[in-house]
PDB file of C-alpha atoms in Angstrom:
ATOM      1  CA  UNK A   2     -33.310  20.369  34.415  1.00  0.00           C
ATOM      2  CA  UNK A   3     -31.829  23.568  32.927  1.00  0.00           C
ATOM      3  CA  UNK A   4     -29.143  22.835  36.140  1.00  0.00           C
ATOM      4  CA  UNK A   5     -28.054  19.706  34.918  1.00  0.00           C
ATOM      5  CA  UNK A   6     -27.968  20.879  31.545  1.00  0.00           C
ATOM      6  CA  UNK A   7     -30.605  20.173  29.810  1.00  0.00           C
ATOM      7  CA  UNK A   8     -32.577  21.808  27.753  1.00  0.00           C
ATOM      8  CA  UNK A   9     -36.399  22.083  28.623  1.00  0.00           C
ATOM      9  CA  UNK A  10     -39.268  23.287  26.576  1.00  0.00           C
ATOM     10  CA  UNK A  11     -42.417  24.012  28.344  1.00  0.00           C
ATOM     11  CA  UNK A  12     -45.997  23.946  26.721  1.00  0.00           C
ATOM     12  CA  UNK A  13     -48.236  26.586  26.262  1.00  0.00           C
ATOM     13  CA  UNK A  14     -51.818  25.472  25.785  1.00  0.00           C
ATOM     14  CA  UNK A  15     -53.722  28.353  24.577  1.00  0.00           C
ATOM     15  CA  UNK A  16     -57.182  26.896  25.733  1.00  0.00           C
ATOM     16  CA  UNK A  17     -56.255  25.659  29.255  1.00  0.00           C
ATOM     17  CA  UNK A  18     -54.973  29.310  29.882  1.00  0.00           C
ATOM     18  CA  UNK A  19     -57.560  31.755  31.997  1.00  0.00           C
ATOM     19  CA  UNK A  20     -56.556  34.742  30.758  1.00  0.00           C
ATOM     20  CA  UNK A  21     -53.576  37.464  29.833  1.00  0.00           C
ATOM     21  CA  UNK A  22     -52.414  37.579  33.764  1.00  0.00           C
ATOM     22  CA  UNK A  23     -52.076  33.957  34.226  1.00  0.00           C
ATOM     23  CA  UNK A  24     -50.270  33.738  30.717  1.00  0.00           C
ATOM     24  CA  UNK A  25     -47.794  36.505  32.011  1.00  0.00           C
ATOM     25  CA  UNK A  26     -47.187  34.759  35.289  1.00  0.00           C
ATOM     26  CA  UNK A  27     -46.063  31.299  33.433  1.00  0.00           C
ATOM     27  CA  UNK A  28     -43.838  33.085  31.053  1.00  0.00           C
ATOM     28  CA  UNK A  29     -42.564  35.255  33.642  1.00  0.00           C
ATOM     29  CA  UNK A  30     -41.208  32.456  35.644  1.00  0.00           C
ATOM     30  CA  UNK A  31     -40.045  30.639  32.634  1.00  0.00           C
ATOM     31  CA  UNK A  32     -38.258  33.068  31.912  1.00  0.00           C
ATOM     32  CA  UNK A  33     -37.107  33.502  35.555  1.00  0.00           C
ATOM     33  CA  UNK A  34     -35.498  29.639  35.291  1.00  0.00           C
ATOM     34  CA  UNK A  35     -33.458  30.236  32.598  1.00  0.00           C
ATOM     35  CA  UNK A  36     -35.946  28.686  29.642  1.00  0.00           C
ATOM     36  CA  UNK A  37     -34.962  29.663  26.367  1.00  0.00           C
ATOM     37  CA  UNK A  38     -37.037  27.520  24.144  1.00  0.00           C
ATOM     38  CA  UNK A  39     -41.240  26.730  24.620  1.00  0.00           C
ATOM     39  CA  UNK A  40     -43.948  24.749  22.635  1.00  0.00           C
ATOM     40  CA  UNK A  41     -47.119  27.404  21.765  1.00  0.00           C
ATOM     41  CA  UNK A  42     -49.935  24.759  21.239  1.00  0.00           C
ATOM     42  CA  UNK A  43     -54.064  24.999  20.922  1.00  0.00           C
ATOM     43  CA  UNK A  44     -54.335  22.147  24.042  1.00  0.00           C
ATOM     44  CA  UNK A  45     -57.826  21.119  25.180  1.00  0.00           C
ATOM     45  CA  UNK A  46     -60.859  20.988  22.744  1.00  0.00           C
ATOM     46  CA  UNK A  47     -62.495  23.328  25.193  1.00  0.00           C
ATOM     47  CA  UNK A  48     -61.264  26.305  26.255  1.00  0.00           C
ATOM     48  CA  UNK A  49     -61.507  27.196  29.744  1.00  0.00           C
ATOM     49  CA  UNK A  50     -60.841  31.223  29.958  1.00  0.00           C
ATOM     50  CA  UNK A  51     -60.308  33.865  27.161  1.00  0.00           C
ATOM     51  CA  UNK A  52     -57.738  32.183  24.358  1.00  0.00           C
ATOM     52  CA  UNK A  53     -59.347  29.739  21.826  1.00  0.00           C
ATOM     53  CA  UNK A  54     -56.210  29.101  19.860  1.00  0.00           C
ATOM     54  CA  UNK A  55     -52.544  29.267  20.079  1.00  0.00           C
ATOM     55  CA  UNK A  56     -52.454  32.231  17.869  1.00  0.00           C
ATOM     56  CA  UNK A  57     -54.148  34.519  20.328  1.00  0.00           C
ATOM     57  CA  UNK A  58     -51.286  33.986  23.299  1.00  0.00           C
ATOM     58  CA  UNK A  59     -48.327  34.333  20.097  1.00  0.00           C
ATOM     59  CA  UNK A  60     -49.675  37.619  19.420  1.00  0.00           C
ATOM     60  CA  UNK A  61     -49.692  38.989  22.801  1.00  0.00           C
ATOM     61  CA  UNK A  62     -46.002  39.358  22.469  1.00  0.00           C
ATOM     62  CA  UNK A  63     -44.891  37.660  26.079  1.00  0.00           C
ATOM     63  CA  UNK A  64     -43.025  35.441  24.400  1.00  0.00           C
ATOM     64  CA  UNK A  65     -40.178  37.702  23.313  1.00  0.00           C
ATOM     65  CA  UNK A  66     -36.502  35.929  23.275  1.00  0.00           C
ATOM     66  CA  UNK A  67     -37.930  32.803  23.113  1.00  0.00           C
ATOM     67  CA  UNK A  68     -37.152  30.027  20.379  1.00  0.00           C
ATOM     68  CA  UNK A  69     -40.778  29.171  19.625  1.00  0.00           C
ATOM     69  CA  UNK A  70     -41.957  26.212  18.003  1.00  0.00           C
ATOM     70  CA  UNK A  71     -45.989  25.448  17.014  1.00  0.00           C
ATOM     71  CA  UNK A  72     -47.828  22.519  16.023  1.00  0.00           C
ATOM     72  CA  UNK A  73     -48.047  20.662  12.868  1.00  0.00           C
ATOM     73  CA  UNK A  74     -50.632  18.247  11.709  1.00  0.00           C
ATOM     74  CA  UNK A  75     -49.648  16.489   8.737  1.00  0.00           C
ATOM     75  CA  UNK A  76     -52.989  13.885   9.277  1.00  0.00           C
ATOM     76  CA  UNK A  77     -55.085  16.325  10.449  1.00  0.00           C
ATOM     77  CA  UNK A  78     -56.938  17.336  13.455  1.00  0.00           C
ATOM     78  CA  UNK A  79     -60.225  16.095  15.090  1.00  0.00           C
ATOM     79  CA  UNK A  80     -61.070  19.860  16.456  1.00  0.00           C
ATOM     80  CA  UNK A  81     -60.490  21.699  13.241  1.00  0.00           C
ATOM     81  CA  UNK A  82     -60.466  21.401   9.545  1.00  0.00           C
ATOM     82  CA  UNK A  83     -58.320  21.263   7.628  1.00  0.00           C
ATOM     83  CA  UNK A  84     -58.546  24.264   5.779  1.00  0.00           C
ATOM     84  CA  UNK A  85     -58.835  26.186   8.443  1.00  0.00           C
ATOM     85  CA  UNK A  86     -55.396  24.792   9.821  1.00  0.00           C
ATOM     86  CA  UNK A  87     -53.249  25.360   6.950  1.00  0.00           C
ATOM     87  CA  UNK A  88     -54.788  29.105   7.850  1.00  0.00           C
ATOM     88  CA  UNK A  89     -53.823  29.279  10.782  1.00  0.00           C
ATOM     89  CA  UNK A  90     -49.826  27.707  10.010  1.00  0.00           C
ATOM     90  CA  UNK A  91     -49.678  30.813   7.728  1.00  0.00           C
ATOM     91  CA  UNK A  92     -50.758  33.303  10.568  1.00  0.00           C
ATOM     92  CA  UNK A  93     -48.537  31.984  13.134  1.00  0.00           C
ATOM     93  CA  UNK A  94     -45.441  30.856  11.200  1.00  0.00           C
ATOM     94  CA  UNK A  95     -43.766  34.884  11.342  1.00  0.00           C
ATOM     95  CA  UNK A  96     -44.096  34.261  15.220  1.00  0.00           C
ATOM     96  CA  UNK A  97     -42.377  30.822  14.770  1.00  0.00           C
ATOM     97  CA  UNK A  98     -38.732  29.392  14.393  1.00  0.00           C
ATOM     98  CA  UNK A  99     -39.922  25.430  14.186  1.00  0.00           C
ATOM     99  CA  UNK A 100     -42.395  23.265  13.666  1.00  0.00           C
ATOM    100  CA  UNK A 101     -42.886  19.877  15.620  1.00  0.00           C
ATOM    101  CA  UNK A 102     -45.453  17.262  14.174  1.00  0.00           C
ATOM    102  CA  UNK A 103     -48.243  15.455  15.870  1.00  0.00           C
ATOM    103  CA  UNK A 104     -47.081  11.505  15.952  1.00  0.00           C
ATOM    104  CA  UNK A 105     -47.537   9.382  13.186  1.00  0.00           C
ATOM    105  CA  UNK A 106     -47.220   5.726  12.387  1.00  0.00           C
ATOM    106  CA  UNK A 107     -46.152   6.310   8.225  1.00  0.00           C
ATOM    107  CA  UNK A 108     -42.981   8.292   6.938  1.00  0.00           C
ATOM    108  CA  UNK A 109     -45.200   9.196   3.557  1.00  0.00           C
ATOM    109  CA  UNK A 110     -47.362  11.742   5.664  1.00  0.00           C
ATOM    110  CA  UNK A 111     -44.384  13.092   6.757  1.00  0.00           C
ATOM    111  CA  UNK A 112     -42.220  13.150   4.207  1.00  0.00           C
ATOM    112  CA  UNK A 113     -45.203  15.669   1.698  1.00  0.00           C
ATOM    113  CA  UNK A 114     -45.644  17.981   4.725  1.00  0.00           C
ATOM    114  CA  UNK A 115     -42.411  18.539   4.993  1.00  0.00           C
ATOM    115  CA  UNK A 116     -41.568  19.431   1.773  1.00  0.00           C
ATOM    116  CA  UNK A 117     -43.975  22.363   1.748  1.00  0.00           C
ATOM    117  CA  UNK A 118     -42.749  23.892   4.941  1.00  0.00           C
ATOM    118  CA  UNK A 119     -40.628  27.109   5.134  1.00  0.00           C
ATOM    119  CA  UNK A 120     -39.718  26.524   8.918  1.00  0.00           C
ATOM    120  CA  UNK A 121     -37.353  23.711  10.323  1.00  0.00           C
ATOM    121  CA  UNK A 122     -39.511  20.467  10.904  1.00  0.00           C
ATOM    122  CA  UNK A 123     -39.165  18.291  14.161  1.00  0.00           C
ATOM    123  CA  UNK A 124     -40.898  14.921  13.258  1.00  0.00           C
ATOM    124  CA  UNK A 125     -43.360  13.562  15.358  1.00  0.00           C
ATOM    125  CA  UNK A 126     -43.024   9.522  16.181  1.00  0.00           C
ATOM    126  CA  UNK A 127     -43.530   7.573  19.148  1.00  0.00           C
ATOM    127  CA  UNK A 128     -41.057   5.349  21.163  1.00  0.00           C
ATOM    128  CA  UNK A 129     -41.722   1.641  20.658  1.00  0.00           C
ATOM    129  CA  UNK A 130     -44.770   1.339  21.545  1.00  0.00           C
ATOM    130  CA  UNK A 131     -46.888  -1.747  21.827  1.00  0.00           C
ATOM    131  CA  UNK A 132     -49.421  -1.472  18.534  1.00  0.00           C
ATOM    132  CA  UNK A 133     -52.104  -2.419  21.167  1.00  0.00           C
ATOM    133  CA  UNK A 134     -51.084   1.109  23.212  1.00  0.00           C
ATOM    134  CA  UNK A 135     -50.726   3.009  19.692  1.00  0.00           C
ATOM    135  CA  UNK A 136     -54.030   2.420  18.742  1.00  0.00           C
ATOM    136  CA  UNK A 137     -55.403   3.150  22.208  1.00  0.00           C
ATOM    137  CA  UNK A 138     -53.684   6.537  22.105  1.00  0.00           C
ATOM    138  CA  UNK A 139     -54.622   7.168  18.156  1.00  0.00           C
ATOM    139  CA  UNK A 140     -57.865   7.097  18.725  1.00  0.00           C
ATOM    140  CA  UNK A 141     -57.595   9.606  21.775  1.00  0.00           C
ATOM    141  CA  UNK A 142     -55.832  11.930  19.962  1.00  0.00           C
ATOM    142  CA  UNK A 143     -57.784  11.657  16.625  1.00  0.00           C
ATOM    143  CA  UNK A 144     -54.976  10.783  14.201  1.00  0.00           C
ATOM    144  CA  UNK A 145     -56.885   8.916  11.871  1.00  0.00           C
ATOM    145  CA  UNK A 146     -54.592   8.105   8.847  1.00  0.00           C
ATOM    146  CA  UNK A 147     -52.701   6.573  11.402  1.00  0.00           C
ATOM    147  CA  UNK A 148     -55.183   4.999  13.156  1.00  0.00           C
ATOM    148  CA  UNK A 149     -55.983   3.187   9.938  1.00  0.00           C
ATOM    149  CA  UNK A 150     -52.706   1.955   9.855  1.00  0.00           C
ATOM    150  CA  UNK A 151     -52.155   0.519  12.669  1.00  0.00           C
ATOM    151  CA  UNK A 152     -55.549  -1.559  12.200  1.00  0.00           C
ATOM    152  CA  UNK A 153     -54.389  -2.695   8.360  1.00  0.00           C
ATOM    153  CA  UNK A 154     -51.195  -3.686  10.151  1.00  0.00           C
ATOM    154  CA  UNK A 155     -52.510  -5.735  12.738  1.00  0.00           C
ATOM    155  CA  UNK A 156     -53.224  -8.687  11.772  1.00  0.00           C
ATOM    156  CA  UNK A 157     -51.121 -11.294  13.480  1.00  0.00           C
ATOM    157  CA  UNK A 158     -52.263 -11.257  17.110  1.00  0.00           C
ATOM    158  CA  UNK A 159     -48.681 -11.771  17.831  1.00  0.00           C
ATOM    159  CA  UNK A 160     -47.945  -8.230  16.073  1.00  0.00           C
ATOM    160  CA  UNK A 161     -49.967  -6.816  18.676  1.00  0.00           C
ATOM    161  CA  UNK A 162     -47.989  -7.439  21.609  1.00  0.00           C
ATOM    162  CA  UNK A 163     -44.603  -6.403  19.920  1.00  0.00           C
ATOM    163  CA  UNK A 164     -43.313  -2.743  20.446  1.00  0.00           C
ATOM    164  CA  UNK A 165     -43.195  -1.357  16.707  1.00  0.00           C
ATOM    165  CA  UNK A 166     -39.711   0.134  16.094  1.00  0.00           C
ATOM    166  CA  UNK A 167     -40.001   3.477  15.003  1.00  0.00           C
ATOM    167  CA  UNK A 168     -36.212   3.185  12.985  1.00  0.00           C
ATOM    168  CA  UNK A 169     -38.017   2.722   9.614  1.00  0.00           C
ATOM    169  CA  UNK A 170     -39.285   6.302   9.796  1.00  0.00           C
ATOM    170  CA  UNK A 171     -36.398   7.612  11.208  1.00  0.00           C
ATOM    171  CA  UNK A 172     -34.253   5.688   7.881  1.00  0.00           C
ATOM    172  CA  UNK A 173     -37.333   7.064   5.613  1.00  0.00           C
ATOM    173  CA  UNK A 174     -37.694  10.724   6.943  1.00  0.00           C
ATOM    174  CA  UNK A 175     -33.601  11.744   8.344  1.00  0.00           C
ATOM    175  CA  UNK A 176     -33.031  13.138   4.302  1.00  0.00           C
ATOM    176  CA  UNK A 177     -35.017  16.048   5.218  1.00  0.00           C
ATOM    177  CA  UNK A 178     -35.304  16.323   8.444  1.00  0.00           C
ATOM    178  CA  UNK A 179     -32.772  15.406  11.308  1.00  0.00           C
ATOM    179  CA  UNK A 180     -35.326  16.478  14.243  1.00  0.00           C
ATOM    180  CA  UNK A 181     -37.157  13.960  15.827  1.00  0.00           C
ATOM    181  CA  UNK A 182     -39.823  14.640  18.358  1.00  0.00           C
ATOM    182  CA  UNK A 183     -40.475  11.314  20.615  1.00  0.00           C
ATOM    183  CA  UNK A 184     -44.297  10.991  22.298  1.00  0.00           C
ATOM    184  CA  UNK A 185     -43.359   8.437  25.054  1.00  0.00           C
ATOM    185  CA  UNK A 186     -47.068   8.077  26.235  1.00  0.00           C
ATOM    186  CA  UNK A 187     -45.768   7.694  29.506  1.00  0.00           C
ATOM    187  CA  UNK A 188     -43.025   4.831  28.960  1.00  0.00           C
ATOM    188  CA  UNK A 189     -39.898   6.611  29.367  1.00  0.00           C
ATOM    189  CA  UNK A 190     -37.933   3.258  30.161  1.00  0.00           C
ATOM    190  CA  UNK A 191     -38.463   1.385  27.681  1.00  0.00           C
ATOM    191  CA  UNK A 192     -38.296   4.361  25.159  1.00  0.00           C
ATOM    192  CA  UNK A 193     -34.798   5.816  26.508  1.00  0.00           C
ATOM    193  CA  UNK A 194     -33.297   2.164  27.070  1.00  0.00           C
ATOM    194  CA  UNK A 195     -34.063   2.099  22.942  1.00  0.00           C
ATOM    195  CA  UNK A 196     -32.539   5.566  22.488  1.00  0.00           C
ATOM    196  CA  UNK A 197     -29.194   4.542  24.523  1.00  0.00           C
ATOM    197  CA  UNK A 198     -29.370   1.000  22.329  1.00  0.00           C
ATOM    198  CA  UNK A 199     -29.173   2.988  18.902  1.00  0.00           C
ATOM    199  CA  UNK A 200     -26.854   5.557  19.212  1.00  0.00           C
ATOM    200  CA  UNK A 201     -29.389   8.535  19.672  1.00  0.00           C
ATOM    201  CA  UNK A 202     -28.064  10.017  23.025  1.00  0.00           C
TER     202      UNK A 202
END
């Protein structure tokens, strides 16, 4: 990718990391490819070695030259509350340069945590997405204000099979923020042939 170009960002899941060595190893050949740029996230509920949040691999300092972005949850999380996640924003933001959001279906959400960040914003939304496969992955991920309107907004049975265009949160959000993070669940035709149809690439 970084041949042709591009500019790749690979994740960091604090929980489905063993330990220090096998943190070292995945930075190291980042690092080794040319990345300049990685995502530091918590990952799996569960973790599997000695990190139980994202904070833990930040502070171990490997991650030196890189831009570094963290996660955002403007509807919350199913794993943690959310008290203790506007905690843990504040301890990792001096280890952060940007912030990308978890997906969501409204530009209000967006919009309020925005305004009350001190770090550049990427927002989360999805390509378009069947509301049928929206509220599939919703649930999954435990976004529930979104969840909730997805339901509210499908009434027609017709609605259901239509991709929902994310433009009206792109139109609603671009004033503050001109960073858009797209969740493809796994449809990357359909969600670049919309890119290449509006302008975006």
């Amino acid at each position: 990718l970084i041949d042709l170009g591009h500019n790749p960002v690979p994740h960091f899941p604090a929980r489905s990391i063993k330990n220090h060595n096998e943190l070292k190893d995945y930075v190291d050949m980042c690092k080794d490819f040319g990345v300049k740029q990685v995502l530091v996230i918590g990952g799996n509920a569960q973790p599997i070695g000695d990190f139980d949040c994202s904070l833990q691999i930040l502070e171990t300092g490997l991650f030196k030259g890189f831009k570094i972005g963290i996660a955002g949850h403007p509807d919350g999380s199913p794993d943690i509350s959310d008290a203790d996640l506007k905690k843990a924003m504040i301890d990792k933001k001096p280890y952060a340069d940007y912030i990308i959001t978890q997906w969501l279906m409204e530009a209000d959400p967006i919009v309020n945590y925005i305004s009350k960040q001190t770090l550049p914003v990427s927002a989360g939304i999805t390509g378009p997405l069947k509301i049928t496969s929206l509220i599939k992955f919703a649930s999954i991920v435990g976004a529930k204000n979104s969840l909730n309107f997805l339901k509210s907004n499908a009434g027609k049975a017709l609605d259901l099979l239509k991709p929902k265009d994310p433009n009206d949160i792109i139109e609603k959000v671009k004033g503050l923020t001109q960073n858009f993070h797209i969740y493809t669940f796994g449809d990357l035709k359909e969600t670049n042939r919309w890119l290449e149809e509006n302008n975006y690439v």
